[in-house]
GROMACS .gro file of C-alpha atoms in nm:
model
  333
    1MET     CA    1   5.389  -2.189   4.316
    2ASP     CA    2   5.108  -2.416   4.412
    3LYS     CA    3   4.786  -2.218   4.452
    4GLN     CA    4   4.691  -2.390   4.775
    5THR     CA    5   5.002  -2.275   4.951
    6ILE     CA    6   4.999  -1.912   4.845
    7THR     CA    7   4.960  -1.693   5.153
    8ILE     CA    8   4.923  -1.323   5.226
    9TYR     CA    9   5.320  -1.350   5.313
   10ASP     CA   10   5.387  -1.457   4.960
   11VAL     CA   11   5.195  -1.168   4.814
   12ALA     CA   12   5.360  -0.916   5.050
   13ARG     CA   13   5.713  -1.060   4.970
   14GLU     CA   14   5.649  -1.053   4.593
   15ALA     CA   15   5.501  -0.696   4.603
   16ASN     CA   16   5.774  -0.577   4.843
   17VAL     CA   17   5.521  -0.438   5.097
   18SER     CA   18   5.395  -0.533   5.430
   19MET     CA   19   5.139  -0.791   5.505
   20ALA     CA   20   4.921  -0.507   5.660
   21THR     CA   21   4.931  -0.330   5.323
   22VAL     CA   22   4.816  -0.640   5.134
   23SER     CA   23   4.532  -0.699   5.389
   24ARG     CA   24   4.428  -0.316   5.341
   25VAL     CA   25   4.413  -0.376   4.954
   26VAL     CA   26   4.215  -0.698   4.995
   27ASN     CA   27   3.971  -0.537   5.220
   28GLY     CA   28   3.927  -0.220   5.012
   29ASN     CA   29   4.063   0.015   5.282
   30PRO     CA   30   4.132   0.361   5.096
   31ASN     CA   31   4.458   0.427   5.294
   32VAL     CA   32   4.674   0.282   5.035
   33LYS     CA   33   4.863   0.473   4.770
   34PRO     CA   34   4.708   0.402   4.413
   35ALA     CA   35   5.057   0.297   4.280
   36THR     CA   36   5.100   0.043   4.574
   37ARG     CA   37   4.736  -0.080   4.529
   38LYS     CA   38   4.789  -0.141   4.159
   39LYS     CA   39   5.134  -0.329   4.232
   40VAL     CA   40   4.966  -0.547   4.510
   41LEU     CA   41   4.654  -0.623   4.290
   42GLU     CA   42   4.891  -0.726   3.997
   43VAL     CA   43   5.075  -0.967   4.226
   44ILE     CA   44   4.744  -1.092   4.358
   45ASP     CA   45   4.639  -1.163   4.005
   46ARG     CA   46   4.956  -1.323   3.891
   47LEU     CA   47   4.979  -1.566   4.192
   48ASP     CA   48   4.600  -1.612   4.181
   49TYR     CA   49   4.588  -1.546   4.565
   50ARG     CA   50   4.248  -1.560   4.716
   51PRO     CA   51   4.211  -1.457   5.074
   52ASN     CA   52   4.070  -1.745   5.256
   53ALA     CA   53   3.734  -1.659   5.450
   54VAL     CA   54   3.720  -2.017   5.590
   55ALA     CA   55   3.978  -2.157   5.828
   56ARG     CA   56   4.292  -2.249   5.635
   57GLY     CA   57   4.350  -2.543   5.873
   58LEU     CA   58   4.091  -2.765   5.673
   59ALA     CA   59   4.323  -3.083   5.613
   60SER     CA   60   4.116  -3.174   5.314
   61LYS     CA   61   4.122  -2.828   5.162
   62LYS     CA   62   3.747  -2.878   5.115
   63THR     CA   63   3.482  -2.657   5.243
   64THR     CA   64   3.183  -2.871   5.143
   65THR     CA   65   3.021  -2.553   5.040
   66VAL     CA   66   2.879  -2.451   4.689
   67GLY     CA   67   2.816  -2.101   4.580
   68VAL     CA   68   2.497  -2.032   4.376
   69ILE     CA   69   2.471  -1.696   4.175
   70ILE     CA   70   2.126  -1.608   4.098
   71PRO     CA   71   2.020  -1.295   3.900
   72ASP     CA   72   1.698  -1.223   4.091
   73VAL     CA   73   1.617  -1.428   4.394
   74SER     CA   74   1.248  -1.300   4.387
   75ASN     CA   75   1.169  -1.431   4.037
   76THR     CA   76   0.981  -1.764   4.066
   77PHE     CA   77   1.179  -1.914   3.776
   78PHE     CA   78   1.512  -1.891   3.976
   79ALA     CA   79   1.359  -1.983   4.301
   80SER     CA   80   1.238  -2.303   4.168
   81LEU     CA   81   1.578  -2.380   4.025
   82ALA     CA   82   1.740  -2.299   4.357
   83ARG     CA   83   1.496  -2.553   4.538
   84GLY     CA   84   1.631  -2.836   4.314
   85ILE     CA   85   1.986  -2.728   4.370
   86ASP     CA   86   1.928  -2.714   4.748
   87ASP     CA   87   1.776  -3.061   4.778
   88VAL     CA   88   2.052  -3.237   4.602
   89ALA     CA   89   2.318  -3.026   4.776
   90THR     CA   90   2.168  -3.149   5.111
   91MET     CA   91   2.155  -3.514   4.981
   92TYR     CA   92   2.541  -3.504   4.928
   93LYS     CA   93   2.608  -3.302   5.236
   94TYR     CA   94   2.706  -2.969   5.074
   95ASN     CA   95   2.608  -2.629   5.213
   96ILE     CA   96   2.479  -2.355   4.992
   97ILE     CA   97   2.586  -2.001   4.974
   98LEU     CA   98   2.318  -1.808   4.768
   99ALA     CA   99   2.423  -1.472   4.613
  100ASN     CA  100   2.216  -1.226   4.419
  101SER     CA  101   2.359  -1.063   4.114
  102ASP     CA  102   2.085  -0.838   4.010
  103SER     CA  103   2.143  -0.943   3.639
  104ASN     CA  104   2.426  -0.693   3.657
  105ASP     CA  105   2.761  -0.797   3.469
  106GLN     CA  106   2.991  -0.609   3.710
  107LYS     CA  107   2.818  -0.732   4.016
  108GLU     CA  108   2.826  -1.092   3.890
  109VAL     CA  109   3.210  -1.071   3.877
  110SER     CA  110   3.238  -0.933   4.219
  111VAL     CA  111   2.980  -1.187   4.358
  112LEU     CA  112   3.187  -1.468   4.200
  113ASN     CA  113   3.505  -1.348   4.348
  114ASN     CA  114   3.343  -1.317   4.685
  115LEU     CA  115   3.238  -1.687   4.678
  116LEU     CA  116   3.583  -1.794   4.552
  117ALA     CA  117   3.734  -1.604   4.848
  118LYS     CA  118   3.521  -1.820   5.066
  119GLN     CA  119   3.697  -2.117   4.910
  120VAL     CA  120   3.374  -2.270   4.792
  121ASP     CA  121   3.420  -2.620   4.612
  122GLY     CA  122   3.208  -2.535   4.312
  123VAL     CA  123   2.972  -2.273   4.165
  124ILE     CA  124   2.619  -2.290   3.994
  125PHE     CA  125   2.581  -1.984   3.792
  126MET     CA  126   2.232  -1.875   3.684
  127GLY     CA  127   2.321  -1.553   3.478
  128HIS     CA  128   2.157  -1.466   3.151
  129ARG     CA  129   2.474  -1.480   2.958
  130ILE     CA  130   2.834  -1.554   2.998
  131THR     CA  131   3.044  -1.221   2.951
  132ASP     CA  132   3.411  -1.249   2.852
  133GLU     CA  133   3.504  -1.122   3.201
  134ILE     CA  134   3.304  -1.373   3.379
  135ARG     CA  135   3.431  -1.646   3.151
  136GLY     CA  136   3.785  -1.532   3.231
  137GLU     CA  137   3.708  -1.557   3.607
  138PHE     CA  138   3.578  -1.912   3.555
  139SER     CA  139   3.884  -2.036   3.384
  140ARG     CA  140   4.130  -1.844   3.615
  141SER     CA  141   3.986  -1.990   3.935
  142LYS     CA  142   4.008  -2.371   3.827
  143THR     CA  143   3.676  -2.406   4.044
  144PRO     CA  144   3.426  -2.635   3.886
  145VAL     CA  145   3.130  -2.436   3.736
  146VAL     CA  146   2.786  -2.548   3.608
  147LEU     CA  147   2.528  -2.325   3.442
  148ALA     CA  148   2.160  -2.377   3.540
  149GLY     CA  149   1.888  -2.270   3.319
  150SER     CA  150   2.164  -2.077   3.107
  151ILE     CA  151   2.378  -2.155   2.801
  152ASP     CA  152   2.725  -2.130   2.711
  153PRO     CA  153   2.746  -2.098   2.329
  154ASP     CA  154   3.096  -2.211   2.322
  155GLU     CA  155   3.007  -2.514   2.550
  156GLN     CA  156   3.315  -2.477   2.757
  157VAL     CA  157   3.131  -2.468   3.094
  158GLY     CA  158   2.897  -2.743   3.197
  159SER     CA  159   2.529  -2.655   3.168
  160VAL     CA  160   2.177  -2.794   3.218
  161ASN     CA  161   1.866  -2.654   3.027
  162ILE     CA  162   1.614  -2.730   2.765
  163ASP     CA  163   1.628  -2.696   2.387
  164TYR     CA  164   1.517  -2.329   2.382
  165THR     CA  165   1.529  -2.305   2.003
  166SER     CA  166   1.282  -2.600   1.952
  167ALA     CA  167   1.064  -2.494   2.242
  168THR     CA  168   1.023  -2.142   2.098
  169LYS     CA  169   0.958  -2.272   1.745
  170ASP     CA  170   0.680  -2.501   1.882
  171ALA     CA  171   0.530  -2.210   2.091
  172VAL     CA  172   0.522  -1.974   1.788
  173SER     CA  173   0.407  -2.246   1.554
  174LEU     CA  174   0.101  -2.295   1.777
  175LEU     CA  175   0.022  -1.929   1.746
  176ALA     CA  176   0.058  -1.944   1.360
  177ALA     CA  177  -0.168  -2.249   1.349
  178ASN     CA  178  -0.433  -2.054   1.530
  179GLY     CA  179  -0.431  -1.812   1.230
  180HIS     CA  180  -0.207  -1.527   1.354
  181LYS     CA  181  -0.022  -1.354   1.086
  182LYS     CA  182   0.168  -1.115   1.312
  183ILE     CA  183   0.329  -1.258   1.616
  184ALA     CA  184   0.528  -1.041   1.848
  185PHE     CA  185   0.853  -1.183   2.007
  186VAL     CA  186   0.904  -1.027   2.351
  187SER     CA  187   1.232  -1.103   2.537
  188GLY     CA  188   1.487  -0.990   2.766
  189ALA     CA  189   1.821  -0.859   2.626
  190LEU     CA  190   1.905  -0.996   2.271
  191ILE     CA  191   2.267  -0.970   2.360
  192ASP     CA  192   2.193  -1.268   2.593
  193PRO     CA  193   2.241  -1.578   2.357
  194ILE     CA  194   1.955  -1.769   2.514
  195ASN     CA  195   1.729  -1.481   2.375
  196GLY     CA  196   1.924  -1.338   2.062
  197LYS     CA  197   2.042  -1.666   1.945
  198ASN     CA  198   1.844  -1.969   2.055
  199ARG     CA  199   1.492  -1.835   2.102
  200LEU     CA  200   1.508  -1.577   1.819
  201ASN     CA  201   1.615  -1.855   1.583
  202GLY     CA  202   1.338  -2.075   1.696
  203TYR     CA  203   1.098  -1.774   1.622
  204LYS     CA  204   1.238  -1.717   1.277
  205GLU     CA  205   1.224  -2.101   1.192
  206ALA     CA  206   0.858  -2.104   1.293
  207LEU     CA  207   0.769  -1.811   1.084
  208LYS     CA  208   0.958  -1.953   0.782
  209GLU     CA  209   0.778  -2.299   0.815
  210ASN     CA  210   0.440  -2.125   0.836
  211LYS     CA  211   0.524  -1.894   0.540
  212LEU     CA  212   0.518  -1.568   0.760
  213ASP     CA  213   0.732  -1.257   0.717
  214TYR     CA  214   0.995  -1.159   0.978
  215SER     CA  215   0.957  -0.808   1.085
  216GLU     CA  216   1.192  -0.605   1.310
  217GLY     CA  217   0.880  -0.421   1.423
  218LEU     CA  218   0.754  -0.725   1.605
  219ILE     CA  219   1.065  -0.779   1.818
  220PHE     CA  220   1.067  -0.625   2.154
  221GLU     CA  221   1.334  -0.620   2.442
  222ALA     CA  222   1.231  -0.551   2.789
  223ASN     CA  223   1.354  -0.611   3.157
  224TYR     CA  224   1.193  -0.905   3.316
  225ASN     CA  225   0.931  -0.738   3.548
  226PHE     CA  226   0.560  -0.671   3.553
  227LYS     CA  227   0.561  -0.311   3.504
  228GLU     CA  228   0.765  -0.342   3.179
  229GLY     CA  229   0.500  -0.583   3.050
  230LEU     CA  230   0.223  -0.335   3.152
  231ASN     CA  231   0.400  -0.051   2.966
  232LEU     CA  232   0.471  -0.257   2.660
  233ALA     CA  233   0.113  -0.388   2.596
  234GLU     CA  234   0.010  -0.062   2.398
  235ARG     CA  235   0.333  -0.077   2.171
  236ILE     CA  236   0.266  -0.442   2.100
  237ARG     CA  237  -0.100  -0.367   2.000
  238ASN     CA  238   0.019  -0.075   1.783
  239SER     CA  239   0.268  -0.306   1.601
  240GLY     CA  240  -0.021  -0.482   1.449
  241ALA     CA  241   0.055  -0.806   1.641
  242THR     CA  242  -0.239  -1.032   1.741
  243ALA     CA  243  -0.035  -1.271   1.948
  244ALA     CA  244   0.282  -1.278   2.145
  245TYR     CA  245   0.540  -1.528   2.246
  246VAL     CA  246   0.696  -1.394   2.584
  247THR     CA  247   1.029  -1.528   2.737
  248ASP     CA  248   0.945  -1.445   3.101
  249ASP     CA  249   0.628  -1.523   3.299
  250GLU     CA  250   0.619  -1.178   3.515
  251LEU     CA  251   0.664  -0.994   3.182
  252ALA     CA  252   0.388  -1.193   3.028
  253VAL     CA  253   0.144  -1.124   3.316
  254GLY     CA  254   0.224  -0.753   3.275
  255ILE     CA  255   0.136  -0.774   2.898
  256LEU     CA  256  -0.177  -0.974   2.983
  257ASP     CA  257  -0.299  -0.696   3.239
  258GLY     CA  258  -0.210  -0.433   2.996
  259MET     CA  259  -0.424  -0.582   2.734
  260LEU     CA  260  -0.717  -0.643   2.951
  261ASP     CA  261  -0.693  -0.281   3.094
  262ALA     CA  262  -0.721  -0.155   2.741
  263GLY     CA  263  -1.029  -0.361   2.673
  264VAL     CA  264  -0.853  -0.619   2.462
  265LYS     CA  265  -1.007  -0.959   2.530
  266VAL     CA  266  -0.747  -1.239   2.579
  267PRO     CA  267  -0.753  -1.502   2.399
  268GLU     CA  268  -1.037  -1.378   2.178
  269ASP     CA  269  -0.862  -1.061   2.055
  270PHE     CA  270  -0.495  -1.149   2.139
  271GLU     CA  271  -0.334  -1.475   2.234
  272ILE     CA  272  -0.020  -1.506   2.465
  273ILE     CA  273   0.244  -1.799   2.517
  274THR     CA  274   0.492  -1.756   2.785
  275SER     CA  275   0.819  -1.960   2.880
  276ASN     CA  276   0.861  -2.081   3.238
  277ASN     CA  277   0.513  -2.210   3.354
  278SER     CA  278   0.588  -2.083   3.696
  279LEU     CA  279   0.307  -2.025   3.967
  280LEU     CA  280   0.234  -1.702   3.823
  281THR     CA  281   0.077  -1.860   3.509
  282ASP     CA  282  -0.186  -2.026   3.720
  283ILE     CA  283  -0.279  -1.733   3.950
  284VAL     CA  284  -0.373  -1.491   3.682
  285ARG     CA  285  -0.699  -1.506   3.483
  286PRO     CA  286  -0.713  -1.619   3.214
  287ARG     CA  287  -0.430  -1.867   3.297
  288LEU     CA  288  -0.122  -1.824   3.067
  289THR     CA  289  -0.047  -2.095   2.829
  290SER     CA  290   0.325  -2.180   2.855
  291ILE     CA  291   0.630  -2.376   2.757
  292THR     CA  292   0.697  -2.608   3.041
  293GLN     CA  293   1.036  -2.655   3.187
  294PRO     CA  294   1.138  -2.904   3.445
  295LEU     CA  295   1.277  -2.620   3.668
  296TYR     CA  296   1.326  -2.824   3.978
  297ASP     CA  297   1.500  -3.091   3.777
  298ILE     CA  298   1.721  -2.838   3.612
  299GLY     CA  299   1.850  -2.724   3.939
  300ALA     CA  300   1.884  -3.078   4.077
  301VAL     CA  301   2.069  -3.215   3.763
  302ALA     CA  302   2.302  -2.912   3.770
  303MET     CA  303   2.388  -2.976   4.134
  304ARG     CA  304   2.450  -3.344   4.059
  305LEU     CA  305   2.670  -3.258   3.765
  306LEU     CA  306   2.873  -3.030   3.986
  307THR     CA  307   2.909  -3.298   4.250
  308LYS     CA  308   3.066  -3.523   3.986
  309MET     CA  309   3.301  -3.241   3.875
  310MET     CA  310   3.404  -3.151   4.229
  311ASN     CA  311   3.491  -3.516   4.311
  312LYS     CA  312   3.683  -3.546   3.981
  313GLU     CA  313   3.450  -3.822   3.855
  314ASP     CA  314   3.413  -3.892   3.471
  315VAL     CA  315   3.162  -3.670   3.312
  316GLU     CA  316   3.047  -3.798   2.980
  317GLU     CA  317   2.836  -3.504   2.870
  318LYS     CA  318   2.896  -3.155   3.017
  319THR     CA  319   2.585  -2.995   2.823
  320ILE     CA  320   2.267  -3.158   2.952
  321VAL     CA  321   1.941  -3.092   2.774
  322LEU     CA  322   1.621  -3.195   2.946
  323PRO     CA  323   1.258  -3.233   2.791
  324TYR     CA  324   1.007  -2.965   2.769
  325GLY     CA  325   0.637  -2.940   2.664
  326ILE     CA  326   0.355  -2.682   2.623
  327ASP     CA  327   0.077  -2.657   2.865
  328LYS     CA  328  -0.227  -2.507   2.685
  329LYS     CA  329  -0.428  -2.286   2.921
  330GLY     CA  330  -0.664  -1.974   2.882
  331SER     CA  331  -0.447  -1.715   2.693
  332THR     CA  332  -0.465  -1.933   2.369
  333LYS     CA  333  -0.773  -2.064   2.194
   0.00000   0.00000   0.00000
């Protein structure tokens, strides 16, 4: 059965229930027997039926709408990416539906399905990692997907980012060159390959090249927010570290303030390098040295790649790696 022609009627007939029952299941109405709900959901899954929130009468079957899934709309990193996406979308006359996933694996799946139900022509995903569940949803939907500022270790999904391994290696090597023997690695969840694989490998490579020992006691996992950084500062100090590489700017600002509150001078007693070079790095004192990522460009290139995929144009390279740099400011010597 052609996916485009599957209707609520097909699901009702296949599940041997009324269309009203299918509608109740789809809309989460509790007045459906569990066994009936299970049967209807199995048919929906088998037929890959998606209730269309946009008028079905669109002759082209295109909504010229793109869904953008963002982990935290208030984080300046994602906000900068979203601006690049929006500008290119406008240029190609696509509308954007922005959805916040709160960095929650389950919410990511429901947000994705809500967007697919709206018959979006493509999706840009900015999650920190690709879970098996979300990967399954990507492949089941047949809707083009591009990752922005996020990686797919299997390289099955299109993505636009920087070389996180090399960038981390350069940042940690800079701290080693400044004479630090114990450098903390402060990141988000290590289960996210961008942290636990790419960045951590870059950290280890830098230590090896600078003949420094790797120690689990210098690895810190944290949520990406200011308060976590503030609370972590003392633990980082107690680890013996005299410098830190941090994977998120808000987290880095928290660590900076925690150090200053404790009377630790930055950069004289402790040096910090962060990763996204967002506005936050310039509005604190001392200003934070940071890896520079072309955030706007990552968003813009991701959207351009998606337009090619949506229009079934030839795409030579699905994994696009953009250049990075290091902007030395006041938190390093």
